[in-house]
Tab-separated table of C-alpha atoms and ligand atoms in Angstrom:
chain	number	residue	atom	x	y	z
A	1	UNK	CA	93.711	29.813	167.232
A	2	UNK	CA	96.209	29.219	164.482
A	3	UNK	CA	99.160	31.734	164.358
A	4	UNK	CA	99.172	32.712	160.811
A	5	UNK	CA	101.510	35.730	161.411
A	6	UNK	CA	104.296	33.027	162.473
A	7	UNK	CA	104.780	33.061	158.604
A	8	UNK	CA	104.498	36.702	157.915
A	9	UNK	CA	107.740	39.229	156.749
A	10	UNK	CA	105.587	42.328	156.463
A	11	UNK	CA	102.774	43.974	157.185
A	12	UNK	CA	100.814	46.949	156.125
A	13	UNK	CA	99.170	49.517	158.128
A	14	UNK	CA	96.457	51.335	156.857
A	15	UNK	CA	95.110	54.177	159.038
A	16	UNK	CA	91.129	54.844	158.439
A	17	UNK	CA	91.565	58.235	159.045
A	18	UNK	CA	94.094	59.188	156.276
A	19	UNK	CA	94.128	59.224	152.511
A	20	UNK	CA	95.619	56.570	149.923
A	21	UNK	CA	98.687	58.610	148.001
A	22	UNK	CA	97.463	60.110	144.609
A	23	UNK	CA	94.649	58.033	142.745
A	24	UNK	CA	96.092	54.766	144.293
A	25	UNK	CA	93.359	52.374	145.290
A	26	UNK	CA	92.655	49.559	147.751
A	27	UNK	CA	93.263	47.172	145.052
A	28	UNK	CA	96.716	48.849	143.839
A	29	UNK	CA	97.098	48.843	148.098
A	30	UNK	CA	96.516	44.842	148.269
A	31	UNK	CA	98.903	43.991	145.460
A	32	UNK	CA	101.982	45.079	146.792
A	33	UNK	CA	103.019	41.568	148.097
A	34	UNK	CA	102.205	42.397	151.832
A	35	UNK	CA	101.505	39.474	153.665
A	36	UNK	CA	98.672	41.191	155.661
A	37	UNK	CA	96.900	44.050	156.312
A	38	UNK	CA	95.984	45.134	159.936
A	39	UNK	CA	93.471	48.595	159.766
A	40	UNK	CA	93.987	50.968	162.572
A	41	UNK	CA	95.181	54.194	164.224
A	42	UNK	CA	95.675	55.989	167.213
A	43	UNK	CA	93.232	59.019	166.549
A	44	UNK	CA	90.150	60.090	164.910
A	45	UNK	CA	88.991	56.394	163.877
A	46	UNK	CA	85.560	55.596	163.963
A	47	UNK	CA	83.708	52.278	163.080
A	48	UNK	CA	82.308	54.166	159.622
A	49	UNK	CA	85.621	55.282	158.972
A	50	UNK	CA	87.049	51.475	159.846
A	51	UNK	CA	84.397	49.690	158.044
A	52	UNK	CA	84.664	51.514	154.533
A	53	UNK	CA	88.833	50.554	154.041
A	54	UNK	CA	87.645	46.963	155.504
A	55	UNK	CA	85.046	47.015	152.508
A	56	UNK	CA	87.301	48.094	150.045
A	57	UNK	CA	90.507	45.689	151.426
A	58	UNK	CA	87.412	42.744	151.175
A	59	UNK	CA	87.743	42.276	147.578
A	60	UNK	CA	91.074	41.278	147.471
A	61	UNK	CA	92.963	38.457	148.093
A	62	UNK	CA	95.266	39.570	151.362
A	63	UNK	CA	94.771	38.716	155.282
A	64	UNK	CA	92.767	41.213	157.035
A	65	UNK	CA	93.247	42.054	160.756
A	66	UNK	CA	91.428	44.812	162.490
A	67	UNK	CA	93.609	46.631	165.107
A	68	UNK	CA	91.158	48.389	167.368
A	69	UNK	CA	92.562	51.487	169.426
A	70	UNK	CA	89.317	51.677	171.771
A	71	UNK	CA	86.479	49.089	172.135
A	72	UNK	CA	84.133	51.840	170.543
A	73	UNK	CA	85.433	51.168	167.066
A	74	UNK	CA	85.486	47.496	167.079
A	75	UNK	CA	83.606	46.485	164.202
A	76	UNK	CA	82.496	42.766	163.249
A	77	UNK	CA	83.243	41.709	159.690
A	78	UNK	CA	82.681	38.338	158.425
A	79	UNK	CA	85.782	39.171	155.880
A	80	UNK	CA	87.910	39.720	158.569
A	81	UNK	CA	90.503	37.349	159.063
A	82	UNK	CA	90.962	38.480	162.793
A	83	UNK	CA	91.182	41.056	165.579
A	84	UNK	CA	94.808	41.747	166.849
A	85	UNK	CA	94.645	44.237	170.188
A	86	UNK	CA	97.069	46.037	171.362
A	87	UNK	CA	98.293	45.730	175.377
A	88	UNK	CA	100.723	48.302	176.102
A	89	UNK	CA	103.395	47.194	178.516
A	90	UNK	CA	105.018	50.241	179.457
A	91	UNK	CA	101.841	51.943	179.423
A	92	UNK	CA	101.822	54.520	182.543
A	93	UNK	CA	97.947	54.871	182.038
A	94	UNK	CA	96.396	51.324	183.161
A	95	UNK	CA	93.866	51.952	180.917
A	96	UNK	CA	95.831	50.833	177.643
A	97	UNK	CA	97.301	47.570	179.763
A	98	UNK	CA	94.258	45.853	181.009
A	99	UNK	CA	91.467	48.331	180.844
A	100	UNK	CA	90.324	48.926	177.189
A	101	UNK	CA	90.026	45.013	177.260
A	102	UNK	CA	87.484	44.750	180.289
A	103	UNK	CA	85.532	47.642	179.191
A	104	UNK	CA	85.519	45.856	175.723
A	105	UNK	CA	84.432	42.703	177.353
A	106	UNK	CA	81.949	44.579	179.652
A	107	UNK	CA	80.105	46.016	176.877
A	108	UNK	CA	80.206	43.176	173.952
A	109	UNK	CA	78.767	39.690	174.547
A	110	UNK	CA	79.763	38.574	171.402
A	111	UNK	CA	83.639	39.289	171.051
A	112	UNK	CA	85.004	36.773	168.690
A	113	UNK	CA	87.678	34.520	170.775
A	114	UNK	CA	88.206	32.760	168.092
A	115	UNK	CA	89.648	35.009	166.375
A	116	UNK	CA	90.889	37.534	168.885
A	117	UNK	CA	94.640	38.071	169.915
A	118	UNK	CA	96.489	40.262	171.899
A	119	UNK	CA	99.791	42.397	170.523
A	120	UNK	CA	101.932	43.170	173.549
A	121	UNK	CA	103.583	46.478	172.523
A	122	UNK	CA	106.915	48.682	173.624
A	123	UNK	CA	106.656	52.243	172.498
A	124	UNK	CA	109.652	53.600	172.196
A	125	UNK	CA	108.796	57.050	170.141
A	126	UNK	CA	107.733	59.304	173.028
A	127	UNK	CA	106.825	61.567	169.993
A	128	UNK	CA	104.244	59.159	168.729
A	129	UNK	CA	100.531	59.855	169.439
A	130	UNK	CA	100.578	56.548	170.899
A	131	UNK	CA	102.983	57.368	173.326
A	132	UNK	CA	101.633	60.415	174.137
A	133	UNK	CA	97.641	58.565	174.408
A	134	UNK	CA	99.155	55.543	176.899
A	135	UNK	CA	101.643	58.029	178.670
A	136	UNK	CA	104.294	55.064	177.708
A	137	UNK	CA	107.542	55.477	179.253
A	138	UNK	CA	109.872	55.421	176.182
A	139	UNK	CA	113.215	55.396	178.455
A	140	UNK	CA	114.033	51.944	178.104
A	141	UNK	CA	117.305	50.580	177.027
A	142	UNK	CA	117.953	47.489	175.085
A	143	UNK	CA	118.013	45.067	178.075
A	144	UNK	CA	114.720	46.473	179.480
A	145	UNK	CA	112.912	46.219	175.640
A	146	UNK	CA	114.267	42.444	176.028
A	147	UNK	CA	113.061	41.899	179.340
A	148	UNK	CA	109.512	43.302	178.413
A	149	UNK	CA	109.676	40.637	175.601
A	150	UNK	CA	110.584	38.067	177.790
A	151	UNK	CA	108.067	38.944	180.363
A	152	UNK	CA	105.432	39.157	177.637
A	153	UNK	CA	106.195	35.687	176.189
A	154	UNK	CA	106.763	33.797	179.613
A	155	UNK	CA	104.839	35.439	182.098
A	156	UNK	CA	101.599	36.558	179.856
A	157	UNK	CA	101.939	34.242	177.427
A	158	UNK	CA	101.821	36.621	174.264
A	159	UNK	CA	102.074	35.612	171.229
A	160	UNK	CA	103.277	38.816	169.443
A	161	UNK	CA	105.396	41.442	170.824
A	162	UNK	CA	105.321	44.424	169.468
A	163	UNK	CA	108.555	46.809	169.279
A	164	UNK	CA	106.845	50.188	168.453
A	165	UNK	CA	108.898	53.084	167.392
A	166	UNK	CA	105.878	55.305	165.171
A	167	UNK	CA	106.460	57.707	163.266
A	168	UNK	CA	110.451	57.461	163.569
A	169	UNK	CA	113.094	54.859	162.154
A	170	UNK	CA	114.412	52.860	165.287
A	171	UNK	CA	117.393	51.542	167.102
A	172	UNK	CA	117.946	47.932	165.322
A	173	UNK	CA	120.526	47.146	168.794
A	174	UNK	CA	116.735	47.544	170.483
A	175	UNK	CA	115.246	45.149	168.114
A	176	UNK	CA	117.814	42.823	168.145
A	177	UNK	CA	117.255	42.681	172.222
A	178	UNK	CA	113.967	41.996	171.593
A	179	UNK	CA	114.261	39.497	168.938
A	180	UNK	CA	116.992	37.728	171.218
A	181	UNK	CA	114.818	37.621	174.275
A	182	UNK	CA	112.214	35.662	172.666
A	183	UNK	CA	111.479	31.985	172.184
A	184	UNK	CA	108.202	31.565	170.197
A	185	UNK	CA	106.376	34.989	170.169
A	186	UNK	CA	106.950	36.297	167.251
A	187	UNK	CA	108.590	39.885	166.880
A	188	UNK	CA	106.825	43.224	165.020
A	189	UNK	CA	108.910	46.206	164.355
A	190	UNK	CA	107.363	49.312	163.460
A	191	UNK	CA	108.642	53.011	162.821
A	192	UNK	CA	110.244	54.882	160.021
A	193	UNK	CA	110.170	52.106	157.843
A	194	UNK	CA	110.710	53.760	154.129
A	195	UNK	CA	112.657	51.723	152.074
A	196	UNK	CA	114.283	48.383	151.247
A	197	UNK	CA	117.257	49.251	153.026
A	198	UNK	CA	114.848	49.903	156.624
A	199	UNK	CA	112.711	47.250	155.727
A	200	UNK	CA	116.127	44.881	155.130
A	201	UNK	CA	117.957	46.176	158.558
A	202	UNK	CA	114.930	45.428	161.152
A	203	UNK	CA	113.644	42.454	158.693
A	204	UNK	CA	116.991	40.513	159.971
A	205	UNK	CA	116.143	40.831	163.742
A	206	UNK	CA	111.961	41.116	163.799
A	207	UNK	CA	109.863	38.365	162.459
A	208	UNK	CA	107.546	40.951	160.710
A	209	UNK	CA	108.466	44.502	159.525
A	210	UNK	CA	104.888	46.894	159.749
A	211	UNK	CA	104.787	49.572	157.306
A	212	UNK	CA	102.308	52.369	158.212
A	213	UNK	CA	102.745	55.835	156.408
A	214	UNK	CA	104.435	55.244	154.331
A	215	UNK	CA	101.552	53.840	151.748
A	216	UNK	CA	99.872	57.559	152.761
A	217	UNK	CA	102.509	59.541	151.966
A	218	UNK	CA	104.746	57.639	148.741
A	219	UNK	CA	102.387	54.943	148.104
A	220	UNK	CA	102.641	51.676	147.477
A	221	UNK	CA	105.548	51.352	144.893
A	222	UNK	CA	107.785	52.583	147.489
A	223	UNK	CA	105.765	49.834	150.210
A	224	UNK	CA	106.803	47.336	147.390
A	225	UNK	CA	110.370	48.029	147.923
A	226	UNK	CA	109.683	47.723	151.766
A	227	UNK	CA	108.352	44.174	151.180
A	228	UNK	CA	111.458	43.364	149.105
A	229	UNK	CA	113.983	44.097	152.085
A	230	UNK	CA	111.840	42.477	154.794
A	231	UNK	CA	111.715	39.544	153.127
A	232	UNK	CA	115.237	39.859	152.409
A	233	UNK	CA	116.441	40.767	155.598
A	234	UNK	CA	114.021	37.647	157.101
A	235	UNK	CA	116.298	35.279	155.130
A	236	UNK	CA	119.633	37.000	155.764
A	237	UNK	CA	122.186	34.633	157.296
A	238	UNK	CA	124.881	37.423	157.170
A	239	UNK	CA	124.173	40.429	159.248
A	240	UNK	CA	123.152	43.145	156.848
A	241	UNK	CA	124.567	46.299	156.394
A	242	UNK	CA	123.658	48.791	158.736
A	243	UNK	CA	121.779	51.873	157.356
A	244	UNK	CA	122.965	55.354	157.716
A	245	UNK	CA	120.376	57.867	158.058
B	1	LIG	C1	102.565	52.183	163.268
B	1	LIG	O1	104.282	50.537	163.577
B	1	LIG	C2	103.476	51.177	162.633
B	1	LIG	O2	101.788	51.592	164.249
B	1	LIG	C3	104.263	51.702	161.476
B	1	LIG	O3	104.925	52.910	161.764
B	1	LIG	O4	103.823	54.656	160.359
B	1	LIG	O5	106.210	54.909	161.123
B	1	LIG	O6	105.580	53.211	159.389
B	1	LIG	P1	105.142	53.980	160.600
């Protein structure tokens, strides 16, 4: 499989389950400059609800990942570009680490290799439903989000790693751990991203900067600005100023 998201700066998360902001549309969703979208979320998605933003996304002219939370709302799309999975490493529940995947595989002959690639995730907001679904143990300190990274590229050979912070703008010194303790697997940030500045300050140390409510809740002139500073931040050579919150 080719690694397309090698090239990427950002990345927009649309959750099935919620509501574009205002009368914004998919279309208004898929110009923003993004350079893909992945569709998931942690609760309340269902294939219907998966399939009609995947139908809507189709149209336009951005790459389309699915990111399934359970292997009950996989769904198969010819206008998919791909299937990125999550594998939680500090998962406490087993279930999100290794067994999701072989009750996927048990129950689909037809799972699309091809196409099909594993995001090994840290979650690091113990408030995020994600946290609270895996039972993740969010106490981990800059060297042990490194080592997880390091462990994911080397050991399990993953391609992406996955710094997760949901819901909540993150420690960069944890991203740039991460970021450091990789070779080739390229680095997602995600959490709390809400501006250029964010988008600028993790954009310097992750390869790709995910944007996920904020499209819900300001919509997608404020996800612009978001693609702006990742991209920015991706071709910093200076570190960039450090935002106050
Ligand atoms: C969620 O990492 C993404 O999986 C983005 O997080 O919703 O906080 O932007 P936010």
């Amino acid at each position: 499989m080719s690694r397309p998201w090698e090239s990427w700066d950002h990345v927009l998360k649309l959750d099935p389950d919620k509501e574009l902001h205002g009368d914004e549309t998919f279309a208004d969703v898929c110009a923003t400059g993004t350079d893909a979208i992945e569709i998931g979320g942690t609760f309340d998605v269902t294939a219907e609800k998966m399939e009609r933003v995947m139908d809507a996304c189709a149209a336009h002219d951005v790459p389309l990942y699915q990111e399934p939370s359970n292997p009950a709302v996989v769904v198969e799309d010819e206008a998919l570009d791909g299937y990125l999975v999550p594998v939680v490493l500090n998962a406490q529940d087993p279930f999100w680490i290794t067994g999701a995947h072989k009750e996927w595989v048990r129950i689909d002959d037809n799972v699309d290799w091809d196409r099909t690639t594993t995001e090994a995730y840290v979650i690091l907001n113990p408030d995020a439903d994600a946290a609270e679904l895996t039972e993740a143990d969010c106490d981990q300190s800059p060297e042990d989000v490194a080592a997880f990274a390091r462990a994911a590229e080397k050991l399990l050979g993953q391609e992406i790693v996955y710094v997760e912070y949901s819901g909540t703008y993150g420690d960069p010194a944890v991203v740039e751990a991460a970021a450091a303790g990789l070779d080739d697997a390229t680095l997602f940030y995600g959490g709390g991203v809400h501006d250029y500045d964010t988008a600028r300050e993790m954009g310097q140390y992750a390869d790709a900067v995910v944007v996920g409510d904020l499209v819900h809740d300001e919509g997608v002139a404020a996800v612009r600005e978001t693609v702006e500073g990742a991209k920015d931040g991706s071709a910093a050579s200076e570190p960039v100023e450090t935002v106050s919150e």
